[in-house]
Amino acid sequence: MGSDQHLGAGERRGNLPKLNWAACHSSVLQPKINMNTPERKNLLDPVVIAKIARLALRIKSPARGLLTGIHKSVYYGSSIEFSEHKEYTPGDEIKFLDWKVYAKSDKYYVKKYEDETNLKCYIVLDMSASMKYSGPQFILPEGDANGTDKADDSKNSDGRPQSKFDYAAQLAATLSYVLLSQQDSVGLLTFNESISKYIPPRSNMAHLHVILNELQNAKESGTTDLPHVLNELSEKIKGRGLVIIISDMLDEDESVLKNLKLFKSRKHDVIIFHLLHSDEVNMPFDRLTFFEGLESGAKELADPQLIRDEYMLQVEEFVNKFKMVSRENEIDYYFIDTDDSLDSVVTRFLFRRRKF
Amino acid sequence: MFNFSFINSFFLYGLALAGVPVIIHLVNRKKAVSIKFPTIRFIQISNKRVARKFKLRQIILLILRTLAVLAIVFLFARPIFRSEESALGYTNAPSSSVFIIDNSFSMLYNNGDTTYLESAVTSVENILVEQKKIDNATILTTCNIGEASSPKLTFDKSELLTSLRDIKTGYTKSVILDNFKVAVELLKDSSATIKNIYFVSDMQKNSWDNISNWPDILLKEIKEKSINVNFVDIAAGKAKNIGITSVSVLKQSKGKVSVLNLFSKIQNFSASLMKDILVKSYINDSEAVKGFVSLKSNEASDKNFFAPVPESGMITGKIELKDKNFAPDNVRYFSLKAFRTVRTLVVDGDPTAQLFTSETFYLNFGLNPMKDSYSKIEARIVTYDEFKKEELANYDVVILCNVEAVDRIKVLDLKEFVGGGGGLLFFLGDKVDPIKYNKMFGELLPRKLRDVYTEVSKGKKTPFDYIDINDYSHPILTPFEGQNNGDLSVAKFYKYFILQPSVKRASSIVLEFSSGNPCVIEKRYSKGRVVLFTSTADRAYNDLCIYPTYLPLVQQMTLFSANALGKEAYNELVVEDVAQLSVDKSISDVTVVDPQKNILYRQTKALKEIAIVKFTETYYPGFYKVYSGKLTRDELEKAEPIDIFAVNVNASESDFTKIDEALMMKLFDKNYNYITQKDGAEKRSIMFFSGSEIWSTLLLLVIIVLLLEGIISSSWRKKKNVKGAKWKEEMYSKRH
């Protein structure tokens, strides 16, 4: 590997003529690359960052942060924003007594102000084997050199086809950056059948380096067991937080949905990015094909032309199921496929969250 | 109830192709690609749901494709559909067949490995093998030599096969109409249900010159008797041929040299260019001259060769070109007699100092008009004294002009000379004494001299007689035959010798005066000839020498006495032409050996001076050798031919242009069946007349099947173009 391949996104100054942040954090954002894992460059795409620079990620329910941030806090504080009056009880600070109300009503009332705090965000990233899919890698029969379907639609900047995990990692990196930029704490949790790696939330910008490094070195493997992971995560999270799940959700639907409901009941603000590859959605193949499951290894012979309609129906049902449950449980649900450009996905997401 | 048969049953092997769709299906399955996919959960569900529909459609497509292949194979096999009754009736009914096989030499055309004739024989063999025991047949050929035997229908297949295999090509003209007449006559009386004429030929147009004049009664009989006329065309594709169509040979002089001008016409009968074809000429079995010829499509060209002339005797030769496809017209033969210069010794019996008054002045010019030019006669003038010293063996002819006397020894020399085959020519004059001459020459003279005959009026020579020719049959007079070939009667005669009558009739009068007295008389003396002109060679007794006719007359007399008269040109004879041969009068029988080594005996017909033979059996191309007398095969081996003549093939057979099928169809109407391929001709002809082809129905079936296949297979192929899931689009649109 050449030295150029070790460069982090921040070092690509040439690509970021107007982005001062990149120049400032170049040394911080340089991740260490594990030689045994696929190289992921540009986890933070400057173009995407440029587009979302003016947007902030907001949460639906008040946060319990210790630091001052942009989110409403569950604590009442000393900010200038008046919230309500409360009858004085012993223990209340005398300085918050509203003397004007006392003068009018001869009763002691204290003023309550809303506090703004920072947010603890947990990015839960699926790194199971199914996330490895980056397009059809055909294994042609002997003597057949005319494989026409090629996966060159979406590629990484280094020419490698972009996998679902690549896309998810970019999304996670971008969201981390956004959150850290607004003084929020961000933690990362990668999982397959169990939690693979847990990085607790931190709010300093240097923490982005840790996250990027983990994203860089993560290797997709194993099967998905989201219910188990959600259980584990709920034990780890103290208090309310923002939980962003980025996964293809290729697991037992009912079990996943059940656990999502449970998780939501703990007052977490849950956002699901349901990520599928465009091939999974559209089944664009023509030839008779042996499909081999990336997680299960099972094989199935099918004529894509013939099953396409039925397949798409199945996928639609699968997605709709998640969509419905999310709606019912106030889970913010986003379906994305890898053909969607990341900037539009993130922009759309942040723009939508702005109204909370 | 119904029966199917196939015209091109060979194509039924193609039924094996019905397995191709199944094989393709299996191969496609084997050729499935492998993809690692995130999950096969949805694929498994989809597969399960559409499996039934998929399998049904696959089976329908497989059936349709197999059906399409079968229908196409059957289409090529040309099935004949007929009801069982008619088919059985037709195939089980007895049949009579007359096979007319074209055995003209054009059938020797080599179409790759086999000749047309071999193909024709194979084709008829195939038909005969298919025939039942109750079927009878006979075989006729178009080119027959001699009288045709009366053919009969026979049930004996082995006899038919034997006679079939014995068929050889003939070079005579094809007789098609007569064969059809014979065939109709045979079939007319046959009790068989099915009557067939099979004409197996290369369908060359030239053989059918008179087709438009075929008698209506014959055609009517063919229709009334329901005789199926099957034309089996064994000539596939267009024949490629180049051939020599004629040859003529002329002995010519080029300066002082004699040459043979070999003149041939070569024609390209093909539709393509024939380049650098080697043409060779042979004289007496030795290669003489060669050259190349290139001809465009259907172009004819003359090719001339100048070859050296052999010294003397018969010349036989040929012109030959290289063409592998068709050999008979690659060679053309010729023959002619060549004579060497006749060496003549002229004895001047009255030499004078002034040349023009000399006895031999005119004669010398007559024999060799232009010294530097070519003449067949080389004359040497000598006086009597010189003559006595001459060795006669060095000459072919001795001419005695007004020689007064010849001593006894020289007379004996002369007798020996003439007896050995030399020629002796007498011109008389004032020095000749009839009594002395009769005594001196005796038997050498054609007839004894009697007296000088003249009419004197007022002391002046008065012309009183002229030559009067009634019969030009003598070889000496051949050049004068015809109105514009010189008139000998213009010459005036003042004096001539009258001859004594002869009882023996040993001599022949060549020319007579108007008075009936002989002018020229000739006689055979042993092997030689003696010619006597009863007047002078100069102007003393007549003025013949000042007329142009004098020259050919003296030359003819000289050449005749030297036995050197004959045509020095070859006029071409083709097969079936009559060859008229002139032989010596003494020959009463000749033996002719043809190119096939057949021996034929002919009697000669004696004319006045010669005998002729008309030879009509010129059935083969090549050299015909004529021998004197009736000779056995053993004797022929030792004998020398007295004449050789060449016969060539008829050039019309070189053109392989086929007859217009429409013309034949018009002629035979519904009874007509044209078969272009040799295999299974019998089957095809039977089916043709007993059923109907259903290729149009099959074609419709193929179209329908392919259409259905297209519709079914394209109904799901259309979905190939689906760009993405609609629900996904809807999801986005709702979100925003």
XYZ file of N, CA and C in Angstrom, chain B residues 233-424:
576
model
N -33.653 -35.063 -64.309
C -32.514 -34.234 -64.707
C -31.329 -34.574 -63.804
N -30.351 -35.236 -64.382
C -29.215 -35.653 -63.543
C -28.076 -34.621 -63.565
N -28.282 -33.550 -64.328
C -27.231 -32.532 -64.408
C -27.541 -31.437 -63.405
N -26.919 -31.545 -62.264
C -27.149 -30.520 -61.241
C -26.224 -29.348 -61.506
N -26.771 -28.150 -61.436
C -25.954 -26.950 -61.637
C -25.624 -26.727 -63.090
N -24.811 -25.733 -63.310
C -24.461 -25.379 -64.676
C -23.139 -26.034 -65.062
N -23.148 -26.679 -66.214
C -21.930 -27.352 -66.672
C -20.930 -26.312 -67.153
N -19.669 -26.640 -66.943
C -18.585 -25.732 -67.346
C -17.789 -26.434 -68.435
N -17.788 -25.859 -69.609
C -17.132 -26.577 -70.699
C -16.502 -25.630 -71.698
N -15.356 -26.058 -72.191
C -14.722 -25.367 -73.314
C -14.358 -26.456 -74.317
N -14.595 -26.187 -75.584
C -14.339 -27.247 -76.556
C -13.928 -26.706 -77.920
N -13.337 -27.599 -78.708
C -12.988 -27.246 -80.090
C -14.187 -27.622 -80.940
N -14.702 -26.662 -81.660
C -15.936 -26.936 -82.409
C -15.677 -27.298 -83.868
N -14.542 -26.912 -84.404
C -14.238 -27.331 -85.785
C -12.736 -27.242 -86.026
N -12.317 -27.959 -87.056
C -10.910 -27.889 -87.439
C -10.825 -28.024 -88.957
N -9.955 -27.258 -89.541
C -9.675 -27.458 -90.973
C -8.170 -27.300 -91.153
N -7.676 -28.008 -92.143
C -6.228 -28.021 -92.359
C -5.965 -27.757 -93.840
N -5.008 -26.920 -94.085
C -4.690 -26.577 -95.475
C -3.179 -26.548 -95.620
N -2.738 -27.160 -96.741
C -1.291 -27.101 -96.995
C -1.024 -25.803 -97.732
N -0.159 -25.003 -97.167
C 0.087 -23.686 -97.744
C 1.571 -23.472 -97.929
N 1.876 -22.521 -98.815
C 3.280 -22.175 -98.972
C 3.516 -20.846 -98.300
N 4.613 -20.819 -97.586
C 5.032 -19.552 -96.969
C 6.423 -19.287 -97.511
N 6.469 -18.466 -98.533
C 7.739 -18.295 -99.219
C 8.073 -19.595 -99.937
N 9.249 -20.101 -99.655
C 9.650 -21.346 -100.312
C 9.272 -22.562 -99.474
N 8.737 -22.292 -98.296
C 8.472 -23.388 -97.359
C 7.000 -23.755 -97.374
N 6.734 -25.045 -97.333
C 5.356 -25.513 -97.234
C 5.018 -25.730 -95.764
N 3.842 -25.269 -95.407
C 3.403 -25.454 -94.016
C 1.958 -25.940 -94.006
N 1.602 -26.523 -92.879
C 0.205 -26.906 -92.672
C -0.438 -25.822 -91.834
N -1.498 -25.255 -92.356
C -2.243 -24.258 -91.594
C -3.352 -24.996 -90.846
N -3.157 -25.149 -89.555
C -4.157 -25.833 -88.730
C -5.079 -24.770 -88.162
N -6.305 -24.835 -88.562
C -7.245 -23.777 -88.226
C -8.363 -24.375 -87.370
N -8.443 -23.917 -86.115
C -9.477 -24.496 -85.238
C -10.317 -23.395 -84.617
N -11.554 -23.768 -84.296
C -12.438 -22.829 -83.607
C -12.655 -23.376 -82.204
N -12.449 -22.512 -81.226
C -12.608 -22.934 -79.828
C -13.681 -22.054 -79.188
N -14.562 -22.698 -78.450
C -15.650 -21.933 -77.836
C -15.765 -22.252 -76.350
N -16.011 -21.206 -75.599
C -16.250 -21.367 -74.152
C -17.773 -21.427 -73.942
N -18.259 -22.569 -73.505
C -19.698 -22.731 -73.311
C -20.112 -22.436 -71.873
N -19.165 -21.940 -71.079
C -19.463 -21.711 -69.664
C -19.896 -20.270 -69.448
N -20.369 -20.046 -68.245
C -20.791 -18.688 -67.879
C -19.651 -17.904 -67.255
N -18.482 -18.530 -67.190
C -17.350 -17.836 -66.566
C -16.153 -17.816 -67.511
N -15.205 -16.998 -67.157
C -13.992 -16.852 -67.974
C -13.154 -18.132 -67.901
N -12.636 -18.568 -69.051
C -11.711 -19.701 -69.086
C -10.357 -19.119 -69.499
N -9.432 -19.202 -68.571
C -8.176 -18.477 -68.789
C -7.023 -19.442 -69.045
N -6.191 -19.056 -69.977
C -4.932 -19.762 -70.263
C -5.130 -21.267 -70.445
N -6.001 -21.604 -71.346
C -6.231 -23.012 -71.661
C -5.167 -23.437 -72.682
N -4.479 -24.506 -72.363
C -3.394 -24.980 -73.219
C -3.975 -25.722 -74.428
N -3.560 -25.303 -75.614
C -4.010 -25.966 -76.843
C -2.762 -26.508 -77.547
N -2.804 -27.799 -77.896
C -1.643 -28.420 -78.528
C -2.053 -29.015 -79.858
N -1.143 -29.002 -80.796
C -1.415 -29.688 -82.062
C -0.408 -30.826 -82.226
N -0.888 -31.896 -82.777
C -0.048 -33.075 -82.996
C -0.093 -33.438 -84.484
N 1.062 -33.752 -85.051
C 1.140 -34.248 -86.426
C 1.789 -35.630 -86.345
N 1.112 -36.600 -86.893
C 1.616 -37.986 -86.878
C 2.122 -38.388 -85.481
N 1.275 -38.179 -84.520
C 1.526 -38.578 -83.131
C 2.624 -37.786 -82.427
N 3.184 -36.801 -83.089
C 4.223 -36.001 -82.438
C 3.685 -34.603 -82.180
N 4.030 -34.091 -81.029
C 3.566 -32.740 -80.706
C 4.208 -31.748 -81.665
N 3.383 -30.884 -82.247
C 3.912 -29.945 -83.228
C 4.007 -28.540 -82.646
N 2.879 -27.918 -82.471
C 2.865 -26.536 -81.979
C 1.852 -26.460 -80.849
N 2.088 -25.519 -79.934
C 1.105 -25.349 -78.863
C 0.952 -23.870 -78.528
N -0.123 -23.575 -77.860
C -0.398 -22.186 -77.496
C -1.463 -22.143 -76.422
N -1.825 -20.933 -76.037
C -2.835 -20.781 -74.991
C -4.010 -19.962 -75.522
N -5.124 -20.199 -74.931
C -6.297 -19.429 -75.325
C -7.073 -19.053 -74.060
N -7.569 -17.827 -74.041
C -8.426 -17.369 -72.927
C -9.725 -16.871 -73.532
N -10.811 -17.362 -73.012
C -12.109 -16.991 -73.588
C -13.059 -16.535 -72.496
N -13.772 -15.469 -72.809
C -14.796 -14.989 -71.866
C -16.005 -15.915 -71.966
N -16.975 -15.623 -71.142
C -18.193 -16.426 -71.107
C -18.847 -16.492 -72.492
N -19.100 -17.699 -72.944
C -19.777 -17.974 -74.224
C -19.083 -17.339 -75.428
N -17.796 -17.114 -75.318
C -17.058 -16.507 -76.418
C -16.420 -17.596 -77.276
N -16.361 -17.328 -78.579
C -15.694 -18.264 -79.486
C -14.491 -17.564 -80.097
N -13.486 -18.331 -80.395
C -12.276 -17.714 -80.922
C -11.612 -18.670 -81.918
N -10.896 -18.096 -82.892
C -10.148 -18.923 -83.848
C -8.728 -19.103 -83.331
N -8.223 -20.279 -83.526
C -6.832 -20.514 -83.118
C -6.105 -21.144 -84.301
N -5.092 -20.474 -84.758
C -4.337 -20.976 -85.900
C -2.958 -21.457 -85.473
N -2.570 -22.571 -86.056
C -1.210 -23.059 -85.864
C -0.598 -23.292 -87.244
N 0.671 -22.988 -87.365
C 1.378 -23.330 -88.606
C 2.400 -24.401 -88.251
N 2.181 -25.578 -88.807
C 3.041 -26.708 -88.468
C 3.818 -27.142 -89.705
N 5.001 -27.697 -89.500
C 5.770 -28.167 -90.659
C 5.091 -29.365 -91.331
N 5.299 -29.468 -92.647
C 4.661 -30.544 -93.407
C 5.600 -31.750 -93.441
N 5.075 -32.912 -93.111
C 5.909 -34.117 -93.283
C 6.201 -34.323 -94.773
N 7.247 -35.070 -95.051
C 7.722 -35.181 -96.440
C 6.675 -35.663 -97.423
N 6.021 -36.771 -97.094
C 5.012 -37.273 -98.022
C 4.138 -38.278 -97.297
N 3.158 -38.766 -98.007
C 2.285 -39.803 -97.461
C 1.124 -39.213 -96.685
N 0.469 -40.085 -95.900
C -0.695 -39.664 -95.140
C -0.260 -38.860 -93.919
N -0.986 -37.802 -93.691
C -0.739 -37.022 -92.478
C -1.966 -37.186 -91.585
N -1.730 -37.600 -90.374
C -2.816 -37.632 -89.402
C -2.402 -36.751 -88.235
N -3.359 -36.109 -87.672
C -3.029 -35.228 -86.553
C -4.258 -34.859 -85.755
N -4.032 -34.100 -84.729
C -5.160 -33.665 -83.902
C -4.805 -32.359 -83.204
N -5.854 -31.655 -82.835
C -5.672 -30.459 -82.008
C -6.381 -30.759 -80.703
N -5.701 -30.468 -79.624
C -6.208 -30.920 -78.335
C -6.091 -29.785 -77.326
N -7.065 -29.685 -76.451
C -6.949 -28.712 -75.357
C -7.194 -29.406 -74.023
N -6.828 -28.716 -72.980
C -6.949 -29.305 -71.634
C -8.218 -28.767 -70.966
N -9.128 -29.666 -70.718
C -10.346 -29.316 -69.972
C -10.821 -30.584 -69.288
N -10.834 -30.563 -67.966
C -11.069 -31.801 -67.224
C -12.536 -32.229 -67.207
N -13.457 -31.263 -67.421
C -14.874 -31.594 -67.221
C -15.456 -32.470 -68.328
N -15.132 -32.105 -69.564
C -15.786 -32.786 -70.674
C -14.743 -33.079 -71.752
N -14.369 -34.337 -71.872
C -13.243 -34.721 -72.724
C -13.578 -34.815 -74.215
N -14.760 -35.303 -74.614
C -14.961 -35.586 -76.039
C -14.710 -34.402 -76.971
N -15.040 -33.198 -76.539
C -14.830 -32.068 -77.448
C -13.493 -31.377 -77.211
N -12.631 -32.023 -76.458
C -11.307 -31.450 -76.222
C -10.336 -31.764 -77.353
N -10.734 -32.681 -78.223
C -9.819 -33.094 -79.291
C -10.567 -33.105 -80.621
N -9.853 -32.708 -81.651
C -10.424 -32.732 -82.992
C -9.352 -33.302 -83.926
N -9.748 -34.289 -84.703
C -8.791 -35.018 -85.553
C -8.833 -34.473 -86.975
N -7.745 -34.666 -87.684
C -7.725 -34.340 -89.127
C -6.762 -35.293 -89.829
N -6.977 -35.418 -91.132
C -6.066 -36.250 -91.938
C -6.017 -35.684 -93.346
N -4.893 -35.812 -93.993
C -4.772 -35.409 -95.397
C -3.533 -36.070 -95.990
N -3.502 -36.057 -97.333
C -2.343 -36.632 -98.002
C -1.370 -35.514 -98.312
N -0.126 -35.793 -98.132
C 0.884 -34.804 -98.496
C 1.738 -35.396 -99.612
N 2.009 -34.587 -100.596
C 2.837 -35.061 -101.725
C 4.103 -34.251 -101.765
N 5.153 -34.983 -102.020
C 6.394 -34.216 -102.170
C 6.458 -33.669 -103.592
N 7.360 -32.777 -103.868
C 7.502 -32.151 -105.179
C 7.743 -33.223 -106.254
N 6.978 -33.067 -107.298
C 7.109 -34.061 -108.383
C 8.304 -33.661 -109.262
N 9.297 -34.529 -109.251
C 10.515 -34.239 -110.035
C 10.285 -34.714 -111.479
N 10.358 -33.768 -112.357
C 9.971 -34.058 -113.751
C 11.162 -33.826 -114.706
N 11.360 -34.799 -115.559
C 12.432 -34.668 -116.591
C 11.766 -34.450 -117.929
N 11.940 -33.237 -118.469
C 11.309 -32.892 -119.756
C 12.373 -33.028 -120.863
N 12.082 -33.904 -121.819
C 13.050 -34.129 -122.905
C 12.564 -33.354 -124.137
N 13.343 -32.350 -124.482
C 12.992 -31.499 -125.627
C 13.509 -32.159 -126.909
N 12.582 -32.615 -127.721
C 12.994 -33.308 -128.959
C 13.303 -32.374 -130.093
N 13.013 -31.078 -129.885
C 13.294 -30.116 -130.945
C 13.828 -28.831 -130.340
N 15.023 -28.939 -129.748
C 15.575 -27.735 -129.123
C 16.032 -26.735 -130.174
N 15.841 -25.464 -129.893
C 16.284 -24.424 -130.824
C 17.089 -23.399 -130.051
N 17.755 -22.578 -130.838
C 18.573 -21.535 -130.196
C 17.663 -20.487 -129.559
N 16.578 -20.192 -130.252
C 15.638 -19.223 -129.671
C 14.715 -19.951 -128.690
N 14.764 -19.398 -127.506
C 14.078 -20.102 -126.417
C 12.586 -20.269 -126.691
N 11.949 -19.146 -127.126
C 10.487 -19.212 -127.251
C 10.008 -20.123 -128.365
N 10.917 -20.440 -129.297
C 10.501 -21.356 -130.352
C 10.762 -22.813 -129.962
N 11.378 -22.959 -128.849
C 11.684 -24.310 -128.379
C 10.398 -25.066 -128.090
N 10.490 -26.365 -128.252
C 9.336 -27.247 -128.061
C 8.799 -27.174 -126.624
N 9.725 -26.941 -125.689
C 9.350 -27.032 -124.260
C 9.184 -25.672 -123.590
N 9.238 -24.592 -124.393
C 9.163 -23.255 -123.798
C 7.883 -23.069 -122.977
N 6.776 -23.354 -123.593
C 5.494 -23.180 -122.889
C 5.288 -24.222 -121.787
N 5.750 -25.411 -122.119
C 5.558 -26.496 -121.157
C 6.291 -26.208 -119.835
N 7.493 -25.685 -119.986
C 8.285 -25.352 -118.809
C 7.553 -24.325 -117.921
N 7.008 -23.294 -118.580
C 6.247 -22.298 -117.817
C 4.972 -22.888 -117.213
N 4.413 -23.801 -117.993
C 3.162 -24.421 -117.510
C 3.392 -25.257 -116.266
N 4.490 -25.967 -116.260
C 4.754 -26.853 -115.121
C 5.212 -26.074 -113.878
N 5.965 -25.069 -114.127
C 6.468 -24.296 -112.984
C 6.404 -22.827 -113.350
N 5.231 -22.229 -113.176
C 4.988 -20.894 -113.729
C 5.946 -19.834 -113.186
N 6.198 -19.861 -111.860
C 7.096 -18.851 -111.298
C 8.190 -19.597 -110.545
N 9.350 -19.466 -111.074
C 10.464 -20.280 -110.591
C 10.689 -20.148 -109.064
N 10.532 -18.880 -108.589
C 10.845 -18.656 -107.183
C 9.732 -19.118 -106.249
N 8.596 -19.313 -106.809
C 7.466 -19.643 -105.953
C 7.307 -21.149 -105.820
N 6.403 -21.449 -104.945
C 6.158 -22.850 -104.694
C 5.399 -23.477 -105.842
N 5.839 -24.615 -106.277
C 5.091 -25.416 -107.239
C 5.299 -26.859 -106.864
N 4.281 -27.612 -107.118
C 4.382 -29.031 -106.787
C 5.290 -29.749 -107.774
N 5.559 -29.094 -108.889
C 6.348 -29.750 -109.955
C 7.684 -29.037 -110.118
N 8.704 -29.848 -110.146
C 10.055 -29.293 -110.375
C 10.535 -29.882 -111.714
N 10.596 -29.030 -112.718
C 10.885 -29.538 -114.085
C 12.339 -29.279 -114.483
N 12.880 -30.260 -115.148
C 14.260 -30.092 -115.675
C 14.215 -30.396 -117.173
N 14.611 -29.441 -117.994
C 14.547 -29.590 -119.445
C 15.901 -30.118 -119.941
N 15.847 -31.156 -120.708
C 17.099 -31.727 -121.268
C 16.896 -32.062 -122.752
N 17.968 -32.147 -123.461
C 17.921 -32.616 -124.850
C 17.972 -34.138 -124.839
N 17.767 -34.712 -125.972
C 17.757 -36.168 -126.028
C 19.107 -36.750 -125.604
N 20.189 -36.081 -126.021
C 21.517 -36.583 -125.662
C 21.721 -36.572 -124.147
N 21.250 -35.505 -123.577
C 21.361 -35.419 -122.111
C 20.462 -36.473 -121.451
N 19.294 -36.671 -122.052
C 18.348 -37.637 -121.516
C 18.954 -39.029 -121.407
N 19.751 -39.345 -122.407
C 20.340 -40.693 -122.444
C 21.240 -40.941 -121.227
N 21.819 -39.845 -120.726
C 22.732 -39.989 -119.580
C 22.001 -39.924 -118.226
N 20.757 -39.470 -118.262
C 20.049 -39.260 -116.989
C 19.664 -40.585 -116.321
N 19.781 -40.581 -115.012
C 19.321 -41.718 -114.215
C 17.845 -41.483 -113.912
N 16.958 -42.291 -114.469
C 15.529 -42.040 -114.370
C 15.000 -42.211 -112.939
N 15.714 -42.963 -112.180
C 15.271 -43.200 -110.797
C 15.218 -41.903 -109.986
N 15.897 -40.851 -110.472
C 15.882 -39.563 -109.757
C 14.625 -38.748 -110.038
N 13.783 -39.277 -110.879
C 12.595 -38.504 -111.291
C 11.323 -39.291 -111.014
N 10.244 -38.486 -110.973
C 8.930 -39.101 -110.815
C 8.217 -39.221 -112.166
N 8.499 -38.258 -113.000
C 7.814 -38.248 -114.303
C 8.843 -37.918 -115.401
N 8.660 -38.574 -116.530
C 9.464 -38.226 -117.717
C 8.495 -37.738 -118.796
N 8.792 -36.564 -119.357
C 7.918 -36.036 -120.416
C 8.743 -36.005 -121.715
N 8.236 -36.711 -122.689
C 8.917 -36.728 -123.986
C 8.164 -35.792 -124.907
N 8.834 -34.705 -125.291
C 8.182 -33.704 -126.130
C 8.766 -33.774 -127.546
N 7.937 -34.273 -128.428
C 8.337 -34.323 -129.840
C 9.716 -34.972 -130.026
N 9.936 -36.027 -129.275
C 11.230 -36.735 -129.356
C 11.140 -37.715 -130.549
N 12.060 -37.583 -131.421
C 12.001 -38.354 -132.677
C 12.180 -39.841 -132.400
N 13.239 -40.143 -131.675
C 13.516 -41.563 -131.423
C 14.227 -41.738 -130.088
N 14.000 -42.864 -129.480
C 14.676 -43.200 -128.219
C 15.319 -44.574 -128.426
N 16.573 -44.656 -128.070
C 17.228 -45.952 -128.345
C 16.664 -47.050 -127.468
N 16.939 -48.237 -127.868
C 16.299 -49.405 -127.255
C 16.576 -49.515 -125.749
N 17.815 -49.203 -125.420
C 18.201 -49.338 -123.991
C 17.399 -48.346 -123.136
N 17.269 -47.150 -123.720
C 16.558 -46.130 -122.950
C 15.070 -46.455 -122.840
N 14.579 -47.097 -123.932
C 13.172 -47.512 -123.882
C 12.982 -48.546 -122.768
N 13.962 -49.456 -122.691
C 13.888 -50.465 -121.614
C 13.947 -49.794 -120.242
N 14.820 -48.785 -120.184
C 14.891 -47.998 -118.923
C 13.538 -47.389 -118.590
N 12.926 -46.828 -119.646
C 11.624 -46.178 -119.450
C 10.582 -47.188 -118.971
N 10.622 -48.378 -119.625
C 9.647 -49.406 -119.249
C 9.826 -49.802 -117.772
N 11.109 -49.934 -117.429
C 11.401 -50.291 -116.037
C 10.956 -49.178 -115.081
N 11.204 -47.936 -115.522
C 10.853 -46.757 -114.725
C 9.338 -46.678 -114.507
N 8.593 -46.819 -115.620
C 7.120 -46.734 -115.514
C 6.580 -47.949 -114.750
N 7.156 -49.092 -115.066
C 6.707 -50.304 -114.378
C 6.910 -50.221 -112.871
N 7.914 -49.461 -112.470
C 8.186 -49.299 -111.040
C 7.341 -48.231 -110.397
N 6.463 -47.591 -111.135
C 5.568 -46.584 -110.534
C 5.791 -45.187 -111.055
N 6.734 -45.021 -111.996
C 6.991 -43.696 -112.546
C 5.926 -43.292 -113.547
N 5.984 -42.018 -113.928
C 5.013 -41.516 -114.897
C 5.688 -41.158 -116.208
N 4.970 -41.384 -117.290
C 5.521 -41.045 -118.621
C 4.457 -40.269 -119.357
